[in-house]
Coordinates of C-alpha atoms in Angstrom, one line a residue:
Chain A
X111 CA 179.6 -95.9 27.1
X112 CA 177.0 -93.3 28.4
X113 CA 174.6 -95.5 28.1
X114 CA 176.4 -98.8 29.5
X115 CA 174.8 -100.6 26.3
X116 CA 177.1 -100.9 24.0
X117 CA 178.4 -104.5 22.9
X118 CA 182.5 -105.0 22.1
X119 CA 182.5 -106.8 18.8
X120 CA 184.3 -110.2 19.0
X121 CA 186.2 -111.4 16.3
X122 CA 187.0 -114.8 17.7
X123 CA 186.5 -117.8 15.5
X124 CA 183.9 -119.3 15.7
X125 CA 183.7 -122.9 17.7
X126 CA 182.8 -126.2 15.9
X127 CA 179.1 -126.5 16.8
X128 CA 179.3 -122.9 15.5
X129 CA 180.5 -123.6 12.2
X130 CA 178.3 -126.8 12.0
X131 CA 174.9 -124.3 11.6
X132 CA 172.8 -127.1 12.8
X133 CA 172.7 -126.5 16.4
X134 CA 171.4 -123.0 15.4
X135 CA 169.2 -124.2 12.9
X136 CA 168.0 -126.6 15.3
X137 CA 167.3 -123.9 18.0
X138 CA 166.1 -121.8 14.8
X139 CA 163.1 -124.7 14.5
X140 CA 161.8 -124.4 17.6
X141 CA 161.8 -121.1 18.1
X142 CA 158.9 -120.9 14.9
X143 CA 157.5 -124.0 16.1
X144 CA 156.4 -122.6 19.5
X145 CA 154.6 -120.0 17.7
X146 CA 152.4 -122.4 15.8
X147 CA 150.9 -122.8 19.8
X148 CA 150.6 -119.1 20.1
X149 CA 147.6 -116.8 20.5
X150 CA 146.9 -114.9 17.4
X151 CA 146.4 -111.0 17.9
X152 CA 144.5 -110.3 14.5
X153 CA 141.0 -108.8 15.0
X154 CA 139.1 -110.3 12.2
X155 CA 138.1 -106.5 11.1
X156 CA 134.3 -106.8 9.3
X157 CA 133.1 -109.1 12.1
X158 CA 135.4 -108.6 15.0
X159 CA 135.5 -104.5 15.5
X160 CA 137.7 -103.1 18.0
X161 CA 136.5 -101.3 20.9
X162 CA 136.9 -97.5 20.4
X163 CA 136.7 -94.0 22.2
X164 CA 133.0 -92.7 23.1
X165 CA 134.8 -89.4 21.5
X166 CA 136.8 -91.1 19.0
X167 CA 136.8 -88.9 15.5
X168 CA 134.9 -90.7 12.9
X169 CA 132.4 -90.3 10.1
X170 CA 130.8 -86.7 10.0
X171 CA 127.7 -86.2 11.2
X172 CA 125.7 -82.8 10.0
X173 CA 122.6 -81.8 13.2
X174 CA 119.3 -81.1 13.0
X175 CA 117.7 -79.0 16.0
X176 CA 114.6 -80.5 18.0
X177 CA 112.4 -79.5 15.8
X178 CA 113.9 -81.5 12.8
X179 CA 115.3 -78.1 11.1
X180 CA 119.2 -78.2 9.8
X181 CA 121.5 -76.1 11.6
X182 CA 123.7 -75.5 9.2
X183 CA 123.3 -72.0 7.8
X184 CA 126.6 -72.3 5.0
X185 CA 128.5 -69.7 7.1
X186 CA 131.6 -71.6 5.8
X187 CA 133.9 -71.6 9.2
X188 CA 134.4 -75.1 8.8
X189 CA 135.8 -74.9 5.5
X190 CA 137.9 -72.4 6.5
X191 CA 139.2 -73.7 9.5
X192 CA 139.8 -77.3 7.4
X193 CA 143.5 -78.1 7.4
X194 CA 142.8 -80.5 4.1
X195 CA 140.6 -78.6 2.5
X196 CA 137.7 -81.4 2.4
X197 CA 134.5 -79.3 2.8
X198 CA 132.9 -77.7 0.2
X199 CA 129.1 -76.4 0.7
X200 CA 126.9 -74.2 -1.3
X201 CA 124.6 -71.5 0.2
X202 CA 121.1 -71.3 -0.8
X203 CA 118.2 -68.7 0.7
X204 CA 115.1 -70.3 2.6
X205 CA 112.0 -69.7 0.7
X206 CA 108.8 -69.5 2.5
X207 CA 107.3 -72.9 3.5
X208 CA 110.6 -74.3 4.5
X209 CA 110.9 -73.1 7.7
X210 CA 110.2 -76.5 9.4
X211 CA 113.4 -77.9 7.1
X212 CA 116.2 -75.1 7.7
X213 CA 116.3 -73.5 11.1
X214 CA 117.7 -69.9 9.5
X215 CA 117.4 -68.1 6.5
X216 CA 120.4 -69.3 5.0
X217 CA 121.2 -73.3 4.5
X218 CA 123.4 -75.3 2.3
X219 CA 121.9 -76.4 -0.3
X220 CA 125.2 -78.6 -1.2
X221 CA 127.7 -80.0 1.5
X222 CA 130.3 -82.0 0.4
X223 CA 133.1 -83.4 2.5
X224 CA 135.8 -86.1 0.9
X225 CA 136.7 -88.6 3.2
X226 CA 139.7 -89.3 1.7
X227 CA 141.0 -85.7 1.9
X228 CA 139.4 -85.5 5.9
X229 CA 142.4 -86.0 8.2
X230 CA 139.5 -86.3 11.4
X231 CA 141.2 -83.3 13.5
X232 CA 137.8 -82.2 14.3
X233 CA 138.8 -78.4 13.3
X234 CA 135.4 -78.5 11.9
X235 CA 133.5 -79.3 14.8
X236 CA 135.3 -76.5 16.6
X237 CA 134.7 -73.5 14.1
X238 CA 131.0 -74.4 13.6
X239 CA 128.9 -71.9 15.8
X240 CA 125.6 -73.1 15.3
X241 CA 126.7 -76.7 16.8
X242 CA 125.8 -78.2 13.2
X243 CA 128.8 -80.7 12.7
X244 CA 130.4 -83.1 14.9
X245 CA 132.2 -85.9 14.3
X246 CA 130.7 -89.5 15.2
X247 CA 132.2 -92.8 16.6
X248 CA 131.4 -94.8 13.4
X249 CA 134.2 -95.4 10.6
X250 CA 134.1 -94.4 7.2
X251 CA 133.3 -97.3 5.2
X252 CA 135.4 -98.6 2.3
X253 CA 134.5 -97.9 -1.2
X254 CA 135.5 -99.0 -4.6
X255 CA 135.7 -95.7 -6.7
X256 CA 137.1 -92.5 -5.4
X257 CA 134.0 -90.2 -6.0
X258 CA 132.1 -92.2 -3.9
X259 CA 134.5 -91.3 -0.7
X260 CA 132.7 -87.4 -1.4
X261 CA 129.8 -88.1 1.0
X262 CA 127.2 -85.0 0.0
X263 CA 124.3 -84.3 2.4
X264 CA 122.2 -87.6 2.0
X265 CA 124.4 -89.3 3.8
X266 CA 126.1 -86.0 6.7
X267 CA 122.5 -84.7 7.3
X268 CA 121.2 -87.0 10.4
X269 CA 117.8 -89.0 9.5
X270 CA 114.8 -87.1 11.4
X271 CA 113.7 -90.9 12.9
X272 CA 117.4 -91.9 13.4
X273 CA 118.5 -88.9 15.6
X274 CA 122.6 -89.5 16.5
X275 CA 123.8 -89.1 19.9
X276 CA 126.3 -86.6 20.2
X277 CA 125.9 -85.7 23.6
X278 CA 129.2 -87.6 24.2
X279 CA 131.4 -84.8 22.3
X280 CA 129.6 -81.9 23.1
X281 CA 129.2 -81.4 26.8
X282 CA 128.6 -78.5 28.5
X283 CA 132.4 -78.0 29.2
X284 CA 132.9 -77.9 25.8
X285 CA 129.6 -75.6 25.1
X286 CA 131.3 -73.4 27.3
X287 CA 134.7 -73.4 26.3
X288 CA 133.6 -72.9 23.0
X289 CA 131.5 -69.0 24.0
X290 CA 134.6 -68.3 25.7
X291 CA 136.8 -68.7 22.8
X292 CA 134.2 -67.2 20.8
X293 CA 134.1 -64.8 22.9
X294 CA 138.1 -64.2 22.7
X295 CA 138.7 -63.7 19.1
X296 CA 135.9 -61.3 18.4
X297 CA 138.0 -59.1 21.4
X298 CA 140.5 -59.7 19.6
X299 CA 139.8 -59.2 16.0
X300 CA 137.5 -56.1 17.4
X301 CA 141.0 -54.8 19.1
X302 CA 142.9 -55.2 15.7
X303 CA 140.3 -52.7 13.7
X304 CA 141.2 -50.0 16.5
Chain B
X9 CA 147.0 -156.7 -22.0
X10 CA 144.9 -154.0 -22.9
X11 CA 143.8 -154.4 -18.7
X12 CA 146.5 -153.7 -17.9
X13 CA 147.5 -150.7 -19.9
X14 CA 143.8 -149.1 -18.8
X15 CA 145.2 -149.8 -15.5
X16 CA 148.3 -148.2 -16.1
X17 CA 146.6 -145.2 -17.8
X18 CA 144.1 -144.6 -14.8
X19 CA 147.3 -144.6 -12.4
X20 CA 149.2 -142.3 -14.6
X21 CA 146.6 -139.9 -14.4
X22 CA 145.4 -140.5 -10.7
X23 CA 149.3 -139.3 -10.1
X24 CA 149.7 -136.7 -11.5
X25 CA 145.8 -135.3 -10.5
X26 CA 147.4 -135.8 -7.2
X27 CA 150.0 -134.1 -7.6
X28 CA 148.6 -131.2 -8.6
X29 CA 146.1 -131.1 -5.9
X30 CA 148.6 -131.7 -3.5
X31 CA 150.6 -128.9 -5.3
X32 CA 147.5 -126.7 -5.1
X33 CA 147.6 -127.0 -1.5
X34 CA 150.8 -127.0 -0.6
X35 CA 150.5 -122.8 -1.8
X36 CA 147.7 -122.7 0.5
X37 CA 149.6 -124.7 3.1
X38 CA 152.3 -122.2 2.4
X39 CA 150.5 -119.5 2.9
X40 CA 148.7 -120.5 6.3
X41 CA 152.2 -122.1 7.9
X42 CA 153.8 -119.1 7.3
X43 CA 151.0 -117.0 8.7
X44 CA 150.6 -118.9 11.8
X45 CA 154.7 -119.1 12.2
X46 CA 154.9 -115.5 12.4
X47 CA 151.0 -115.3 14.0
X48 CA 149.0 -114.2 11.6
X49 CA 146.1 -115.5 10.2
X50 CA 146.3 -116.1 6.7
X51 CA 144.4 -116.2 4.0
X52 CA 140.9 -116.6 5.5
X53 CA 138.0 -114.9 3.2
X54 CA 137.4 -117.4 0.0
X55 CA 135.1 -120.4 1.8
X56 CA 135.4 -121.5 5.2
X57 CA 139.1 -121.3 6.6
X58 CA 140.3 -119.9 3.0
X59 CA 140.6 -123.8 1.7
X60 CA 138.9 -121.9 -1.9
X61 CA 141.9 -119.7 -1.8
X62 CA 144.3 -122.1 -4.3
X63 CA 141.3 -121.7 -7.0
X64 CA 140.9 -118.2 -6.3
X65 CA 144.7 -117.8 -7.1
X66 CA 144.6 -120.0 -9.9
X67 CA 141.6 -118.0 -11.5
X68 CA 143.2 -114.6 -11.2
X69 CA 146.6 -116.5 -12.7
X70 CA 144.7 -117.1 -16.1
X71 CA 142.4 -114.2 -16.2
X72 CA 145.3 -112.1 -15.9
X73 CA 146.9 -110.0 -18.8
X74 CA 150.0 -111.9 -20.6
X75 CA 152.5 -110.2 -21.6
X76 CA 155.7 -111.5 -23.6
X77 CA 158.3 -108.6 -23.7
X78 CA 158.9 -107.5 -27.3
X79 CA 162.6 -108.7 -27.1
X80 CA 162.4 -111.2 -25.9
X81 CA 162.5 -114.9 -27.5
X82 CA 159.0 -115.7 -28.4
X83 CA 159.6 -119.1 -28.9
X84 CA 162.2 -120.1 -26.2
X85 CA 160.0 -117.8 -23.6
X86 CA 156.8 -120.0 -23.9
X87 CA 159.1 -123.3 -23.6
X88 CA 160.6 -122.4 -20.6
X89 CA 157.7 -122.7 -18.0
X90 CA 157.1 -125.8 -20.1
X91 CA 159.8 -127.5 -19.4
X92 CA 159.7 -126.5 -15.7
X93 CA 155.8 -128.1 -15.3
X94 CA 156.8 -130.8 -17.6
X95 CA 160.0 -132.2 -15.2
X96 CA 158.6 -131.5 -12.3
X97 CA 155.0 -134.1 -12.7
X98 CA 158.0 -136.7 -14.9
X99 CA 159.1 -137.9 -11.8
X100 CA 156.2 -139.5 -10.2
X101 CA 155.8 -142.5 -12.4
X102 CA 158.9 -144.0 -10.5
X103 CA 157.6 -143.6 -7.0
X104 CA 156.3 -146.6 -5.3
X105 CA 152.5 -144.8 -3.6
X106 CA 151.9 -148.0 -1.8
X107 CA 151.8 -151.7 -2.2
X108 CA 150.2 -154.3 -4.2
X109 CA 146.8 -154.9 -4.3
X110 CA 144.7 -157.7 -5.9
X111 CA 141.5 -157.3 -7.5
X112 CA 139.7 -160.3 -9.4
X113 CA 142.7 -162.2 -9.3
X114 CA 145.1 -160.1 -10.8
X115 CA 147.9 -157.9 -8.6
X116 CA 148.0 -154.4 -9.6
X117 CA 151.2 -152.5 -8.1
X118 CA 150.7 -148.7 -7.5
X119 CA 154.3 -148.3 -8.8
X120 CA 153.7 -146.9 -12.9
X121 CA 157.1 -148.8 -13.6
X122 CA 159.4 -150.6 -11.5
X123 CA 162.1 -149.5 -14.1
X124 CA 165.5 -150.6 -12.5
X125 CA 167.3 -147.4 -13.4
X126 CA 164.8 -145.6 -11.2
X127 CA 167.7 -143.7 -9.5
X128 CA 169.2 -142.7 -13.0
X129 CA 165.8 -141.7 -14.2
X130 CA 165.1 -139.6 -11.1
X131 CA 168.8 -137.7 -11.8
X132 CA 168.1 -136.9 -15.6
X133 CA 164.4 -135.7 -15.1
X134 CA 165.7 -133.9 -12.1
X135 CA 168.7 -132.2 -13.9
X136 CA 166.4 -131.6 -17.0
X137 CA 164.4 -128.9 -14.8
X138 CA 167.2 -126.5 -14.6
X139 CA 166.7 -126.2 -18.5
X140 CA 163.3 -124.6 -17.8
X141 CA 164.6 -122.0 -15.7
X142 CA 167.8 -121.6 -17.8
X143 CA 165.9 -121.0 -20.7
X144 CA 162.8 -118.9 -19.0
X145 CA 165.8 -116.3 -17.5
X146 CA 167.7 -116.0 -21.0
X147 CA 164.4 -115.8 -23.3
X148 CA 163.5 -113.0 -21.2
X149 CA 166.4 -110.4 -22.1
X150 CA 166.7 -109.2 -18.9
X151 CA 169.5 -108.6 -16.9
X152 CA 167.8 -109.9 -13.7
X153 CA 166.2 -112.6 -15.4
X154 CA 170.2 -113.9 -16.5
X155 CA 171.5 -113.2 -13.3
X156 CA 169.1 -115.8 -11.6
X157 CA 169.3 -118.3 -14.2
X158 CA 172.7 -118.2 -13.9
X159 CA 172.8 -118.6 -10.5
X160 CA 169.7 -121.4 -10.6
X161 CA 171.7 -123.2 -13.0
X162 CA 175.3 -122.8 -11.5
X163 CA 173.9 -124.0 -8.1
X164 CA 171.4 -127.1 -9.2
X165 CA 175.3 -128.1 -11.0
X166 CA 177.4 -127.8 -7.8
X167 CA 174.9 -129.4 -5.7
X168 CA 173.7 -132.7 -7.6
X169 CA 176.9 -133.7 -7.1
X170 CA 177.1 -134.4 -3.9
X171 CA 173.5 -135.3 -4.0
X172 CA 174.5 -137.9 -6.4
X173 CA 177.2 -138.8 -4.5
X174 CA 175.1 -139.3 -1.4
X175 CA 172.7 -141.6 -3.4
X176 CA 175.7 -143.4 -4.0
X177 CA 176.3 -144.3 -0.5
X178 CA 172.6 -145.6 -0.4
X179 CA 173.4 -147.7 -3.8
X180 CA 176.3 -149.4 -2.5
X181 CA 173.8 -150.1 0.7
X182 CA 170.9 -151.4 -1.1
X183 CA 173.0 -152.7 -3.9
X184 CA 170.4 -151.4 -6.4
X185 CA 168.9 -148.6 -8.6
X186 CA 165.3 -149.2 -8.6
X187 CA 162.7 -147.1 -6.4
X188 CA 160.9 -150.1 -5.7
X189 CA 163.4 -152.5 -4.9
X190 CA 164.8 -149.9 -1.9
X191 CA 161.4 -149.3 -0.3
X192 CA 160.7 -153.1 -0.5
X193 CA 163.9 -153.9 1.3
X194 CA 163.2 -151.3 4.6
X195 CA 160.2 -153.6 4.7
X196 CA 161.3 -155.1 7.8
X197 CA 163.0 -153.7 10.7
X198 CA 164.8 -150.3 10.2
X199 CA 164.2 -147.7 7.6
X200 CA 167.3 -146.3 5.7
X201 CA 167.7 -143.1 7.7
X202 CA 169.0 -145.7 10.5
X203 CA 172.1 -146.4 8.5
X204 CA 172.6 -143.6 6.2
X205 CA 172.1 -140.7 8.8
X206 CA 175.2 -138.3 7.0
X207 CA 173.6 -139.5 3.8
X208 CA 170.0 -138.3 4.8
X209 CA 171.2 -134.8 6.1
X210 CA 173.1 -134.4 2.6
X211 CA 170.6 -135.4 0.3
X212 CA 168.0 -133.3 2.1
X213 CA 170.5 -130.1 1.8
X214 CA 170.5 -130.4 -1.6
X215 CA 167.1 -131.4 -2.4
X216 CA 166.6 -127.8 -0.8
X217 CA 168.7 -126.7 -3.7
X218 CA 167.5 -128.3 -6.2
X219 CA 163.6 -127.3 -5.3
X220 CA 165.3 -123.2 -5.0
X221 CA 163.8 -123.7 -1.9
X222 CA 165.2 -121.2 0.8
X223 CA 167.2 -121.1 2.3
X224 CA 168.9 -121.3 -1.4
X225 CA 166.3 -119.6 -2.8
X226 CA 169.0 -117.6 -4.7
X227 CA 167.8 -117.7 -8.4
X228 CA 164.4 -115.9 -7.3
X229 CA 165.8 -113.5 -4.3
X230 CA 163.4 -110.8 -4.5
X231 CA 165.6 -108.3 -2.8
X232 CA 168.6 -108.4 -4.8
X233 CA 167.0 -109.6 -8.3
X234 CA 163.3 -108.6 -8.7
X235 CA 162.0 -112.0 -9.3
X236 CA 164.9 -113.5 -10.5
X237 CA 164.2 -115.7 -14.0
X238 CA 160.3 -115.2 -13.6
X239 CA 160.9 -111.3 -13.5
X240 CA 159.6 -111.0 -17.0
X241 CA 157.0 -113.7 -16.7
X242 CA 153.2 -113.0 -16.3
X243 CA 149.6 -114.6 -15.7
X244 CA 150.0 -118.4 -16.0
X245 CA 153.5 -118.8 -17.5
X246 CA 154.3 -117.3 -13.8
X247 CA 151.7 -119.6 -12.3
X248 CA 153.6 -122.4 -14.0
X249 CA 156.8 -121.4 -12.8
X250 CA 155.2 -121.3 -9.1
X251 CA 153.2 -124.4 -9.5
X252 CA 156.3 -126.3 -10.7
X253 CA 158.1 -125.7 -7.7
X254 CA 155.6 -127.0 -5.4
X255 CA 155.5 -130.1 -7.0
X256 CA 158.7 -130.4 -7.1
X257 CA 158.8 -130.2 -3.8
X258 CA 156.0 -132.1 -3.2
X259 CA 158.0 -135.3 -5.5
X260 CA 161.1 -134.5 -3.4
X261 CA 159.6 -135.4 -0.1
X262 CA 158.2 -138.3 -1.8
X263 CA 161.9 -139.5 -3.2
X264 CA 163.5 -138.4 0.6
X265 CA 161.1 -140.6 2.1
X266 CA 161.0 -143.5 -0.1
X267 CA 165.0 -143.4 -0.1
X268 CA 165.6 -143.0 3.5
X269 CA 161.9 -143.0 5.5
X270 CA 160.8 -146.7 4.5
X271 CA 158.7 -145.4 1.6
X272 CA 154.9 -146.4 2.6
X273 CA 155.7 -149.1 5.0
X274 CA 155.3 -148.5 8.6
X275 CA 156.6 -150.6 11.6
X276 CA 155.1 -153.2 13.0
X277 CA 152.4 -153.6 9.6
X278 CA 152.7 -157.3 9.3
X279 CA 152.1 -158.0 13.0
X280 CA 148.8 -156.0 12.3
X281 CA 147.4 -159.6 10.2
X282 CA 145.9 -157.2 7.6
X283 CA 144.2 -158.7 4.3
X284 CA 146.8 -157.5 1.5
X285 CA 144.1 -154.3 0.4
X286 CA 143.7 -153.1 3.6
X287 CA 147.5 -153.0 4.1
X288 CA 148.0 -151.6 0.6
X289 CA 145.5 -148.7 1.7
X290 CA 146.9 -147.8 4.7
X291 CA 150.4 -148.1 3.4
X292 CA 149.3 -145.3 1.0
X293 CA 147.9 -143.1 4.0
X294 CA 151.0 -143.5 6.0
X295 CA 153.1 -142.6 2.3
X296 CA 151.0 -139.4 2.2
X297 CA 151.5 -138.6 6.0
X298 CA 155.5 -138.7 5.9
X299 CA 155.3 -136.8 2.8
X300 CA 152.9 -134.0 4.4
X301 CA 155.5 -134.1 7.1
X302 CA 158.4 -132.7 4.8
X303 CA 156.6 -130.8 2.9
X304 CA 155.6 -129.2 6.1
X305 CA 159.4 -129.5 7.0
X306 CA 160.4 -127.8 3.6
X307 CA 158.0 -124.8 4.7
X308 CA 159.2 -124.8 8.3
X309 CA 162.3 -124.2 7.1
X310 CA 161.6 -121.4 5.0
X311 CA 160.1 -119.4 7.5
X312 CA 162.9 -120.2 10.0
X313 CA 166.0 -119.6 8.3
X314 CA 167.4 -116.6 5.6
X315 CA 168.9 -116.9 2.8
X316 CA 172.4 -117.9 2.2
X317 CA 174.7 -114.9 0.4
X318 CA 175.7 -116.3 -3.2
X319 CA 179.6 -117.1 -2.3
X320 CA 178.7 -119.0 1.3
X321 CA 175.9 -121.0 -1.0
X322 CA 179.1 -122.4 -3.3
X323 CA 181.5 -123.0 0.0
X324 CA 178.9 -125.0 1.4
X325 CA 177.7 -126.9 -1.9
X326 CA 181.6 -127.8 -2.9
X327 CA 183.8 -127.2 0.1
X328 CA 181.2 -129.2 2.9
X329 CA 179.0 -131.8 1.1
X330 CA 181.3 -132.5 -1.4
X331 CA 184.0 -133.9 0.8
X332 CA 181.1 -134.8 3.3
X333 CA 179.5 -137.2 0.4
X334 CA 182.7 -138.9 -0.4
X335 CA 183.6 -139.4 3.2
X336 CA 180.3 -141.0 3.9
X337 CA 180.5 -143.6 0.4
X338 CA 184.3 -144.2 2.4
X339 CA 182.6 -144.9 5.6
X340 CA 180.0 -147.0 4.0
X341 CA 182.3 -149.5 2.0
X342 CA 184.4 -149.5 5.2
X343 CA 181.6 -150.9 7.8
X344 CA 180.4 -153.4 5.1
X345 CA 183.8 -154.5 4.5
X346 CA 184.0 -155.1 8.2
X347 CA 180.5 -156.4 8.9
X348 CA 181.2 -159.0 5.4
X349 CA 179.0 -157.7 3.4
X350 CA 181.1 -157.3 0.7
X351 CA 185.0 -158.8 0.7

């Protein structure tokens, strides 16, 4: 009664156009036939898309700097900070020669991330301090086999001609918000040694 | 002679191509009434609007694996969805498609065979198509597979009964047995519907039933029995199964509307002044629009109304069309006494 919605059950019989059915199945009948004459609210996926977030969290994308160089140096933060466990990268030391391809003396020479494992928190994005990962508005495409769900670095690394805009996720709130964090835990982890 | 029996060999065929291809869309038709009855799409990806889709399904059907159980009855489990296909494209040679037509002086009807136990035949052939489903659930040695055949079998029983006896109604009425003879005589004037209307809405119940059409779909309720009989079945013995019922219910629209919808005549047709073939051929067109019509009723239905529970399915078959049937055959010799038909 608290919530003045409950019903008292009836147990009265029930009335002859009650026990004939067809008056109900009759009422039945049109009920489905007016939906014939309503709008359908399917969006036809492939061709139709819907419209999504500027910041929605989609398909990985790994930076390059302005000078075409990776900024990744496989520190490993963002497989760390991975709730799934989807990043896996190998570290590799920059020979002379390279400098134009890796922006620091470290890089990874593998990256792996499996989509199917990647739950899109964007934990990632947030433990990376060299601003090398960020997550994109485009959606993971479908595949038939599971291996080809680990996307490795041909397809994270941005193209040099085909730079990706990411200036949506990381604004300068969030540049700064992320020092000051930064900032934060090594206090922190600085006050735990003492 | 041997004209005519070409004749009748290109008809027998024509049927029963139509019938499948009609059957073949009536799973696409299905499929897209249901879909746009509960607003959805539907199946919309093989060709434009889906229409491929029936020949996509048929294709997986055969290429998929077969599998007869190891006990089960080889023999008796390969008969079964025989019998069903075989019972359900029987009954077409006794349904009038249309007219007469004349070509180089001779009249060809589009009846196979005026037989004159139409009614009769129609009841055996219909009856025989339980055997199919009988025997499909108890060669599979499955416990499900039993339990709907069981209840398939129990329910076509109870309710050709009173579909029988509701045809008898229409017999008395007509005051014959052949197929041709009743759609000839609603040639003129009103269709049987107009004088059988407790008759209609009793042999229309149980030609629900005896398609396992829901809402008395009970010998293939997924939720309480897998698949019923076809639990065991797989690739096209299944497809068979599925197939059969379609046709079935694409014959039983054709019977309901021949019995109590005129058959192919329409009103008014020979006010028109038509030439005989041009009658004949749109006769035919207006046969095939009343049957899409309850076809499209039968699927209506199904997405409108659940299922009945097992116990309410038998108090409706014997304790509501039963006395209902025998009533209306009362109230029919009644009014023709009165009206002199008979004395």
């Amino acid at each position: 009664m608290l919530t003045n919605r409950s019903k008292v059950v009836s147990k009265k019989e029930m009335s002859l156009s009650e026990r004939l059915y067809l008056p109900a199945i009759a009422s039945g009948l049109s009920i489905t036939f007016k939906h014939i004459f309503k709008k359908v609210p399917t969006i036809r996926y492939p061709e139709q898309k819907r419209e999504i977030a500027s910041v929605y969290r989609g398909q990985h994308v790994l930076k390059r700097d302005e000078n075409g160089a990776e900024r990744c140096t496989a520190c490993g933060l963002c497989a760390v900070a991975c709730p799934a466990e989807a990043i896996t990268m190998d570290a590799a030391e920059r020979k002379k020669g390279e400098e134009g391809l890796y922006r620091e003396e470290k890089y990874a020479s593998v990256y792996e991330i499996n989509m199917l494992r990647c739950i899109f928190c964007g934990l990632c994005e947030e433990a990376c301090p060299k601003e090398a990962i960020f997550l994109t508005n485009r959606i993971v495409d479908t595949e038939y086999g599971r291996n080809s769900f680990i996307y490795g670095k041909d397809k994270l690394v941005e193209k040099i001609d085909a730079r990706i805009d990411v200036s949506e996720r990381q604004t300068e709130k969030t540049i700064e918000f992320k020092k000051i964090s930064l900032a934060i835990i090594i206090c922190l982890l600085l006050k735990l040694r003492i | 002679m041997t004209g005519y029996i070409i004749y009748q060999i290109i008809l027998v065929v024509a049927i029963f191509t139509v019938s499948l291809v009609v059957a073949l869309y009536a799973t696409y038709g299905e499929r897209k009434i249901a879909a746009i009855l509960q607003d959805r799409v539907g199946p919309n990806r093989a060709g434009p609007f889906g229409i491929l889709q029936p020949f996509a399904d048929g294709i997986k059907m055969f290429t998929k694996e077969e599998i007869i159980p190891e006990t089960a009855n080889g023999w008796l489990f390969i008969i079964g969805p025989c019998i069903a296909m075989l019972t359900a494209c029987m009954t077409g040679v006794i349904i009038p498609w249309g007219g007469t037509f004349e070509l180089g002086g001779t009249v060809y009807s589009l009846q196979v065979t005026d037989i004159n136990i139409g009614i009769l035949y129609l009841f055996a052939v219909v009856s025989f198509g339980v055997y199919g489903i009988m025997i499909g659930g108890w060669a599979s040695n499955n416990k499900f597979s039993l339990l709907g055949a069981l209840r398939a079998s129990s329910q076509m029983i109870s309710y050709e009964i009173a579909m029988g006896m509701s045809i008898i109604a229409l017999v008395m009425m007509t005051g014959t047995l052949s197929l041709g003879e009743i759609v000839k005589q609603q040639d003129d004037g009103y269709c049987n519907f107009v004088y059988q209307p407790l008759g209609f809405l009793i042999f229309l119940i149980c030609a629900f039933a005896e398609t396992n059409r829901a809402p008395f779909d009970m010998a293939e309720c997924e939720t309480e029995l897998v698949g019923g009989y076809h639990t065991e079945y797989s690739s096209m013995k299944l497809g068979f199964y599925l197939f059969a019922e379609y046709i079935n219910m694409f014959i039983s629209s054709a019977v309901i509307v021949s019995f109590y919808f005129g058959g192919y005549n329409f009103p008014f047709q020979h006010e028109l002044g038509l030439s005989g073939n041009l009658l004949t051929v749109i006769q035919t067109i207006v046969f095939f629009g009343k049957i899409f019509f309850f076809i499209f009723f039968f699927m209506w239905i199904r997405w409108t109304i659940p299922r009945f529970r097992y116990d309410q399915l038998m108090k409706l078959g014997w304790k509501v069309l039963l006395p209902l049937s025998m009533a209306n055959i009362v109230i029919t010799g009644l009014v023709m006494w009165l009206t002199g038909k008979i004395n």
